[in-house]
CSV table of C-alpha atoms in Angstrom, one decimal:
chain,number,residue,atom,x,y,z
H,105,MET,CA,32.9,-17.6,2.0
H,106,SER,CA,33.3,-13.9,2.1
H,107,GLU,CA,36.4,-12.4,3.7
H,108,LEU,CA,34.4,-11.0,6.5
H,109,HIS,CA,32.9,-14.4,7.2
H,110,SER,CA,36.3,-16.0,7.4
H,111,ALA,CA,37.5,-13.2,9.7
H,112,LEU,CA,34.4,-13.8,11.9
H,113,ASN,CA,35.0,-17.5,12.1
H,114,ALA,CA,38.7,-16.9,13.0
H,115,LEU,CA,37.6,-14.5,15.7
H,116,LEU,CA,35.2,-17.0,17.2
H,117,THR,CA,37.8,-19.8,17.2
H,118,ARG,CA,40.1,-17.6,19.3
H,119,PHE,CA,37.5,-18.1,22.1
H,120,ILE,CA,35.8,-21.4,21.5
H,121,SER,CA,36.4,-24.7,19.7
H,122,PRO,CA,36.1,-24.7,15.9
H,123,ILE,CA,33.1,-27.1,15.9
H,124,ILE,CA,31.1,-25.0,18.3
H,125,ALA,CA,32.1,-21.8,16.5
H,126,GLN,CA,31.0,-23.2,13.2
H,127,GLY,CA,27.7,-24.3,14.6
H,128,ILE,CA,27.0,-20.9,16.3
H,129,LEU,CA,27.9,-19.0,13.2
H,130,LYS,CA,25.9,-21.1,10.8
H,131,ARG,CA,22.8,-20.9,13.0
H,132,ALA,CA,23.1,-17.2,13.6
H,133,LEU,CA,23.4,-16.5,9.9
H,134,ARG,CA,20.6,-18.7,9.0
H,135,GLU,CA,18.2,-17.2,11.5
H,136,GLN,CA,19.0,-13.7,10.2
H,137,ASN,CA,18.6,-14.9,6.6
H,138,LEU,CA,22.2,-14.1,5.7
H,139,ASP,CA,24.4,-15.8,3.2
H,140,PRO,CA,28.0,-16.6,4.3
H,141,LEU,CA,29.2,-16.0,0.7
H,142,THR,CA,28.0,-12.4,0.7
H,143,LEU,CA,28.3,-11.4,4.3
H,144,ASP,CA,29.1,-7.7,4.5
H,145,ARG,CA,29.4,-5.1,7.3
H,146,ILE,CA,25.7,-4.3,7.3
H,147,GLY,CA,25.0,-8.0,7.7
H,148,LEU,CA,27.5,-8.3,10.4
H,149,GLN,CA,26.0,-5.4,12.2
H,150,ALA,CA,22.6,-7.1,12.0
H,151,VAL,CA,23.8,-10.5,13.3
H,152,SER,CA,26.1,-9.3,16.0
H,153,PRO,CA,23.5,-9.2,18.8
H,154,ARG,CA,22.5,-12.7,18.0
H,155,LEU,CA,26.2,-13.9,18.1
H,156,GLU,CA,26.8,-12.1,21.4
H,157,THR,CA,23.9,-13.9,23.0
H,158,ALA,CA,24.9,-17.2,21.6
H,159,VAL,CA,28.5,-17.2,22.8
H,160,ARG,CA,27.5,-16.5,26.4
H,161,LEU,CA,26.7,-20.2,26.8
H,162,PHE,CA,30.2,-21.1,26.0
H,163,MET,CA,32.3,-18.4,27.5
H,164,ASP,CA,32.8,-16.9,31.0
H,165,PRO,CA,31.7,-13.3,31.4
H,166,GLU,CA,35.2,-11.8,30.9
H,167,SER,CA,35.8,-13.7,27.7
H,168,ALA,CA,32.4,-12.8,26.5
H,169,GLU,CA,33.2,-9.2,27.0
H,170,ALA,CA,36.5,-9.5,25.2
H,171,PHE,CA,34.7,-11.2,22.4
H,172,ARG,CA,32.2,-8.4,22.2
H,173,ALA,CA,34.9,-5.8,22.0
H,174,ALA,CA,36.7,-7.8,19.3
H,175,LEU,CA,33.5,-8.2,17.4
H,176,LEU,CA,32.9,-4.4,17.5
H,177,ASP,CA,36.4,-3.9,16.3
H,178,LEU,CA,35.8,-6.2,13.3
H,179,ALA,CA,32.5,-4.6,12.5
H,180,GLY,CA,34.1,-1.2,12.4
H,181,ALA,CA,32.2,2.0,12.9
H,182,PRO,CA,28.4,1.3,13.0
H,183,ILE,CA,27.0,2.0,9.5
H,184,PRO,CA,24.3,4.5,10.1
H,185,LEU,CA,21.1,3.1,8.6
H,186,GLU,CA,19.1,5.9,7.1
H,187,SER,CA,15.5,6.7,7.7
H,188,LYS,CA,13.1,7.1,4.9
H,189,LYS,CA,10.1,9.4,4.6
H,190,LEU,CA,7.4,8.4,2.1
H,191,SER,CA,4.7,10.7,1.0
H,192,ILE,CA,1.2,9.2,0.9
H,193,LYS,CA,-1.7,10.6,-0.9
H,194,THR,CA,-2.9,8.3,-3.7
H,195,GLU,CA,-3.4,4.6,-4.1
H,196,ARG,CA,-0.3,4.6,-6.3
H,197,ASP,CA,1.7,6.1,-3.4
H,198,LEU,CA,0.6,3.1,-1.4
H,199,THR,CA,2.0,0.5,-3.8
H,200,ASP,CA,5.2,2.5,-4.2
H,201,ALA,CA,5.5,2.8,-0.4
H,202,LEU,CA,5.2,-1.0,0.0
H,203,SER,CA,7.9,-1.7,-2.6
H,204,GLU,CA,10.2,0.8,-1.0
H,205,THR,CA,9.5,-0.7,2.5
H,206,ARG,CA,10.4,-4.1,1.2
H,207,ARG,CA,13.6,-2.9,-0.4
H,208,LEU,CA,14.6,-1.1,2.8
H,209,CYS,CA,13.9,-4.1,5.1
H,210,GLN,CA,16.0,-6.3,2.9
H,211,HIS,CA,18.8,-3.7,2.9
H,212,TRP,CA,18.7,-3.7,6.7
H,213,ARG,CA,18.9,-7.5,6.6
H,214,MET,CA,15.7,-8.1,8.5
H,215,ARG,CA,14.4,-11.6,9.0
H,216,ALA,CA,11.5,-12.6,6.8
H,217,ILE,CA,8.9,-12.5,9.5
H,218,SER,CA,10.0,-9.1,10.7
H,219,GLN,CA,9.9,-7.8,7.1
H,220,GLN,CA,6.4,-9.1,6.9
H,221,LYS,CA,5.3,-7.3,10.0
H,222,VAL,CA,6.8,-4.0,9.1
H,223,ALA,CA,5.4,-4.1,5.6
H,224,THR,CA,1.9,-5.0,6.9
H,225,VAL,CA,2.0,-2.1,9.4
H,226,VAL,CA,3.1,0.2,6.6
H,227,SER,CA,0.3,-1.1,4.4
H,228,GLU,CA,-2.4,-0.7,7.1
H,229,LEU,CA,-1.3,2.8,8.2
H,230,ALA,CA,-0.8,4.1,4.7
H,231,ARG,CA,-4.1,2.7,3.5
H,232,ASN,CA,-5.9,4.6,6.3
H,233,ILE,CA,-4.2,7.8,5.2
H,234,VAL,CA,-5.3,7.2,1.6
H,235,ASN,CA,-8.8,6.2,2.4
H,236,TYR,CA,-9.7,8.7,5.2
H,237,THR,CA,-7.5,11.7,4.9
H,238,PRO,CA,-6.3,14.4,2.4
H,239,GLY,CA,-2.8,13.0,2.7
H,240,GLY,CA,0.2,12.4,4.9
H,241,THR,CA,3.6,10.7,5.3
H,242,VAL,CA,4.9,7.4,6.5
H,243,GLU,CA,8.5,7.4,8.0
H,244,LEU,CA,10.6,4.3,8.5
H,245,ILE,CA,13.2,4.9,11.1
H,246,PRO,CA,15.8,2.3,12.0
H,247,LEU,CA,16.7,2.4,15.7
H,248,GLN,CA,20.0,0.7,16.2
H,249,GLY,CA,21.5,-0.3,19.5
H,250,HIS,CA,21.3,-3.4,21.7
H,251,THR,CA,17.8,-4.2,20.6
H,252,PRO,CA,17.5,-3.1,17.0
H,253,ARG,CA,14.0,-1.9,16.2
H,254,VAL,CA,12.2,-0.2,13.4
H,255,LEU,CA,9.9,2.8,14.1
H,256,VAL,CA,7.1,3.3,11.7
H,257,ARG,CA,5.6,6.8,12.1
H,258,ALA,CA,2.4,7.7,10.1
H,259,THR,CA,1.4,11.3,10.1
H,260,ASP,CA,-1.7,12.8,8.4
H,261,THR,CA,-3.7,16.0,8.1
H,262,GLY,CA,-7.1,14.4,8.5
H,263,ASN,CA,-9.8,15.1,11.0
H,264,GLY,CA,-8.8,12.6,13.5
H,265,ILE,CA,-9.9,9.0,14.3
H,266,PRO,CA,-13.5,8.8,15.6
H,267,ASN,CA,-14.2,6.1,18.2
H,268,LEU,CA,-10.5,5.7,18.8
H,269,ASP,CA,-10.9,4.2,22.3
H,270,GLN,CA,-13.4,1.6,21.1
H,271,ILE,CA,-11.2,0.7,18.1
H,272,LEU,CA,-8.1,0.1,20.2
H,273,GLU,CA,-10.0,-1.9,22.7
H,274,GLY,CA,-11.4,-4.1,20.0
H,275,ARG,CA,-15.0,-3.1,20.8
H,276,TYR,CA,-15.7,-1.3,17.5
H,277,ARG,CA,-17.7,-3.2,15.1
H,278,SER,CA,-17.9,-2.1,11.5
H,279,LYS,CA,-19.2,-3.8,8.4
H,280,THR,CA,-16.4,-2.4,6.3
H,281,GLY,CA,-13.7,-3.5,8.7
H,282,LEU,CA,-12.8,0.0,9.6
H,283,GLY,CA,-10.5,0.1,12.5
H,284,LYS,CA,-9.3,-3.5,12.1
H,285,GLY,CA,-6.1,-2.2,10.5
H,286,LEU,CA,-5.3,0.1,13.4
H,287,LEU,CA,-6.0,-2.6,16.0
H,288,GLY,CA,-4.1,-5.1,14.0
H,289,THR,CA,-1.1,-2.7,13.9
H,290,LYS,CA,-1.2,-2.3,17.7
H,291,ARG,CA,-1.2,-6.1,18.1
H,292,LEU,CA,1.8,-6.5,15.8
H,293,SER,CA,3.8,-3.7,17.5
H,294,ASP,CA,6.1,-3.9,20.5
H,295,ARG,CA,5.3,-0.2,21.2
H,296,PHE,CA,2.3,1.6,19.9
H,297,GLU,CA,1.1,5.1,20.3
H,298,VAL,CA,-1.7,7.2,18.7
H,299,ARG,CA,-2.2,10.9,19.0
H,300,SER,CA,-5.3,12.0,17.1
H,301,GLY,CA,-7.3,15.2,16.9
H,302,ARG,CA,-9.2,17.6,14.7
H,303,SER,CA,-6.0,18.7,12.9
H,304,GLY,CA,-4.5,15.4,12.2
H,305,THR,CA,-3.1,12.1,13.5
H,306,VAL,CA,0.2,10.6,14.3
H,307,VAL,CA,0.6,6.9,14.8
H,308,GLU,CA,3.9,5.4,16.0
H,309,ALA,CA,4.5,1.7,15.9
H,310,GLU,CA,7.8,0.1,17.0
H,311,LEU,CA,8.8,-3.4,15.9
H,312,LYS,CA,11.7,-5.5,16.9
H,313,LEU,CA,13.9,-6.7,14.1
S,30,MET,CA,0.2,-0.9,-13.9
S,31,SER,CA,-3.1,-2.1,-12.8
S,32,ASP,CA,-4.6,-1.2,-16.2
S,33,GLN,CA,-2.6,-3.9,-17.8
S,34,THR,CA,-2.7,-6.5,-15.0
S,35,ARG,CA,-5.3,-9.1,-15.5
S,36,ILE,CA,-5.6,-11.9,-13.0
S,37,PRO,CA,-6.6,-15.2,-14.8
S,38,ILE,CA,-9.7,-16.9,-13.7
S,39,ILE,CA,-9.4,-20.6,-14.8
S,40,LYS,CA,-12.3,-23.0,-14.9
S,41,ILE,CA,-11.3,-26.6,-13.9
S,42,TRP,CA,-14.2,-29.0,-13.8
S,43,HIS,CA,-16.6,-27.7,-11.1
S,44,LEU,CA,-14.4,-25.0,-9.7
S,45,LEU,CA,-12.8,-21.7,-10.6
S,46,LEU,CA,-9.1,-21.3,-9.9
S,47,VAL,CA,-7.7,-17.8,-9.3
S,48,PRO,CA,-3.9,-17.5,-8.9
S,49,LEU,CA,-3.3,-14.2,-7.2
S,50,GLN,CA,0.0,-12.6,-7.6
S,51,GLY,CA,2.0,-9.4,-7.0
S,52,GLN,CA,0.3,-6.5,-5.3
S,53,ILE,CA,-3.5,-6.2,-5.6
S,54,ASP,CA,-4.5,-2.6,-5.4
S,55,ASP,CA,-8.1,-1.3,-4.9
S,56,GLU,CA,-8.9,-1.0,-8.6
S,57,LEU,CA,-7.6,-4.5,-9.3
S,58,ALA,CA,-9.5,-5.9,-6.4
S,59,GLU,CA,-12.7,-4.4,-7.6
S,60,ARG,CA,-12.3,-5.6,-11.2
S,61,LEU,CA,-11.4,-9.0,-9.8
S,62,ARG,CA,-14.6,-9.1,-7.7
S,63,GLU,CA,-16.7,-8.3,-10.7
S,64,ASP,CA,-15.0,-10.7,-13.0
S,65,ILE,CA,-15.1,-13.6,-10.5
S,66,LEU,CA,-18.8,-13.2,-9.6
S,67,SER,CA,-19.7,-12.8,-13.3
S,68,LYS,CA,-17.8,-16.0,-14.1
S,69,VAL,CA,-19.3,-17.9,-11.2
S,70,GLN,CA,-22.7,-17.1,-12.7
S,71,SER,CA,-21.8,-18.0,-16.3
S,72,THR,CA,-19.9,-21.2,-15.5
S,73,GLU,CA,-22.2,-22.3,-12.6
S,74,VAL,CA,-19.3,-23.6,-10.7
S,75,SER,CA,-19.8,-24.7,-7.1
S,76,ALA,CA,-16.4,-23.8,-5.7
S,77,LEU,CA,-13.9,-20.9,-6.0
S,78,LEU,CA,-10.3,-21.6,-5.2
S,79,LEU,CA,-8.0,-18.6,-4.5
S,80,ASP,CA,-4.4,-19.5,-4.6
S,81,VAL,CA,-2.3,-16.9,-2.7
S,82,THR,CA,1.1,-18.5,-3.2
S,83,GLY,CA,2.2,-15.5,-5.3
S,84,LEU,CA,1.2,-12.9,-2.6
S,85,TRP,CA,3.8,-11.4,-0.4
S,86,LEU,CA,1.4,-9.4,1.7
S,87,MET,CA,-2.1,-9.7,3.0
S,88,ASP,CA,-3.5,-6.9,5.1
S,89,SER,CA,-6.9,-6.2,6.8
S,90,HIS,CA,-8.2,-4.4,3.7
S,91,PHE,CA,-7.3,-7.3,1.5
S,92,CYS,CA,-8.9,-9.8,3.9
S,93,ALA,CA,-12.1,-7.7,4.0
S,94,ALA,CA,-12.2,-7.8,0.2
S,95,LEU,CA,-11.7,-11.5,0.1
S,96,SER,CA,-14.4,-12.1,2.7
S,97,GLN,CA,-16.7,-9.9,0.6
S,98,ILE,CA,-16.1,-11.9,-2.5
S,99,ALA,CA,-16.6,-15.2,-0.6
S,100,ALA,CA,-19.9,-13.9,0.9
S,101,ALA,CA,-21.3,-12.9,-2.4
S,102,ALA,CA,-20.1,-16.2,-4.0
S,103,ARG,CA,-21.9,-18.1,-1.2
S,104,LEU,CA,-25.1,-16.3,-2.1
S,105,MET,CA,-24.7,-17.8,-5.5
S,106,GLY,CA,-24.2,-21.3,-4.1
S,107,CYS,CA,-20.4,-21.2,-4.5
S,108,GLU,CA,-18.0,-22.1,-1.7
S,109,THR,CA,-14.6,-20.3,-1.4
S,110,VAL,CA,-11.3,-21.9,-0.4
S,111,ILE,CA,-8.0,-20.2,-0.1
S,112,CYS,CA,-4.6,-22.1,-0.4
S,113,GLY,CA,-0.9,-21.5,-0.5
S,114,MET,CA,-0.6,-19.0,2.3
S,115,ALA,CA,3.0,-18.3,3.4
S,116,PRO,CA,3.8,-19.1,7.0
S,117,GLU,CA,4.9,-15.4,7.6
S,118,ILE,CA,1.6,-14.2,6.4
S,119,ALA,CA,-0.4,-16.7,8.4
S,120,LEU,CA,1.5,-15.7,11.5
S,121,THR,CA,1.0,-12.0,10.9
S,122,LEU,CA,-2.7,-12.4,10.3
S,123,GLN,CA,-3.1,-14.5,13.4
S,124,THR,CA,-1.2,-11.9,15.6
S,125,MET,CA,-3.3,-9.1,14.2
S,126,GLY,CA,-6.5,-11.1,15.0
S,127,LEU,CA,-7.8,-10.9,11.5
S,128,GLU,CA,-10.2,-13.5,10.4
S,129,LEU,CA,-11.2,-14.6,6.9
S,130,THR,CA,-14.9,-15.1,7.3
S,131,ASN,CA,-16.8,-17.3,4.8
S,132,VAL,CA,-13.5,-18.7,3.5
S,133,GLY,CA,-12.2,-22.3,3.9
S,134,THR,CA,-8.5,-22.9,4.0
S,135,ALA,CA,-6.1,-25.5,2.6
S,136,LEU,CA,-2.4,-25.8,2.7
S,137,SER,CA,-1.6,-26.5,-0.9
S,138,LEU,CA,-3.4,-26.5,-4.3
S,139,GLU,CA,-3.3,-30.3,-4.2
S,140,GLN,CA,-5.0,-30.5,-0.8
S,141,ALA,CA,-7.5,-27.9,-1.9
S,142,PHE,CA,-8.4,-30.0,-4.9
S,143,SER,CA,-8.8,-33.0,-2.6
S,144,GLU,CA,-11.1,-31.1,-0.3
S,145,LEU,CA,-13.2,-29.9,-3.2
S,146,GLY,CA,-13.7,-33.3,-4.5
S,147,ILE,CA,-11.0,-33.8,-7.1
S,148,GLY,CA,-8.7,-36.6,-6.5
S,149,THR,CA,-6.5,-39.2,-8.2
S,150,VAL,CA,-7.5,-42.6,-9.2
S,151,THR,CA,-4.9,-45.4,-9.4
S,152,GLY,CA,-4.9,-48.8,-10.9
S,153,PRO,CA,-6.8,-51.9,-10.0
S,154,GLU,CA,-7.0,-51.2,-6.2
S,155,SER,CA,-9.7,-48.7,-6.6
S,156,TRP,CA,-12.1,-50.1,-9.1
S,157,GLU,CA,-15.1,-48.8,-7.3
S,158,SER,CA,-14.3,-45.1,-7.9
S,159,ALA,CA,-13.1,-45.4,-11.4
S,160,SER,CA,-15.6,-45.1,-14.2
S,161,ASP,CA,-13.7,-47.1,-16.6
S,162,LEU,CA,-10.0,-47.7,-16.8
S,163,ASP,CA,-7.9,-48.2,-19.9
S,164,GLY,CA,-6.7,-51.8,-19.2
S,165,SER,CA,-3.3,-51.3,-20.9
S,166,ASP,CA,-1.2,-50.6,-17.8
S,167,PRO,CA,-2.2,-51.8,-14.3
S,168,GLY,CA,-0.1,-49.1,-12.7
S,169,GLN,CA,-1.6,-46.3,-14.7
S,170,ILE,CA,-2.7,-43.3,-12.8
S,171,GLN,CA,-5.8,-41.5,-14.0
S,172,TYR,CA,-7.0,-38.1,-12.9
S,173,GLU,CA,-10.7,-37.8,-12.6
S,174,ALA,CA,-13.2,-35.5,-11.0
S,175,VAL,CA,-14.9,-37.6,-8.4
S,176,ARG,CA,-17.8,-35.9,-6.7
S,177,ARG,CA,-17.8,-37.2,-3.1
């Protein structure tokens, strides 16, 4: 077990019984796809919200608050996760963007299903940029806080999305499947916004981690 | 990288097996489509089996490409089945509302084989489906293409 993992276990057992502590910790780590042997501060940061929720069943509000404070103390200053801006113009940029997205999601310790969603969103939005515009960028912005999220912002210098309303309402039918990527992205996202016009388009998709 | 990548198209009895891996970009997808359809014609197979176990991502563009291959194969009398999809991908596709038209699905390669008429034949219990068994070992398992 990593040192941090041992410290975390010790912290939990200050508040609840060892057996329950062990169970909570094991489950939280597994759900977040973290390995106890290599648990580091970034991992702890990622799993903290899950732990805070789990212990509420076993502690009174005051203890839960004390636990939360102690957990923050153990985690130390929040490690700022950095955004990444990817330039998208060619097909090659698309494949590079996906590799980079995957690497970042793993670095941020996202669950497998969340990684999948983010990568799919990036793939859809970047592909639209490559296929229909002269070029643009895709930004991956981690939003930390009580509900950690990732913001994917795709900006391009194209001529705007025709039939946008129809596309977003699912009424647009195209043989080539045009529009399905955008609608699919909307369905995957927790928050979705498109601003599109003659001078370009900005798509923002927020996904919970 | 796509200049060097060649996806194998393997003929097994009456079907073509295509194990997809890594990232399939536009160029690769196009070459794949041509190669597959050309091989369907030359081998006269009746089924195309796309194994996606090695794929980490499937987006709307990829699904459209697959549906297109399947539709063309169907025009040539060839049925398409996809197998090996990861749960995360299946969930994502379902949430997005993407459909794979013209494409059948199976959980694993084994199940896909089974659906496409390839099964296993074991010992004396199934005489009626075995053509002829080598009588040396009653417990012997023989693999045979059985058209159902």
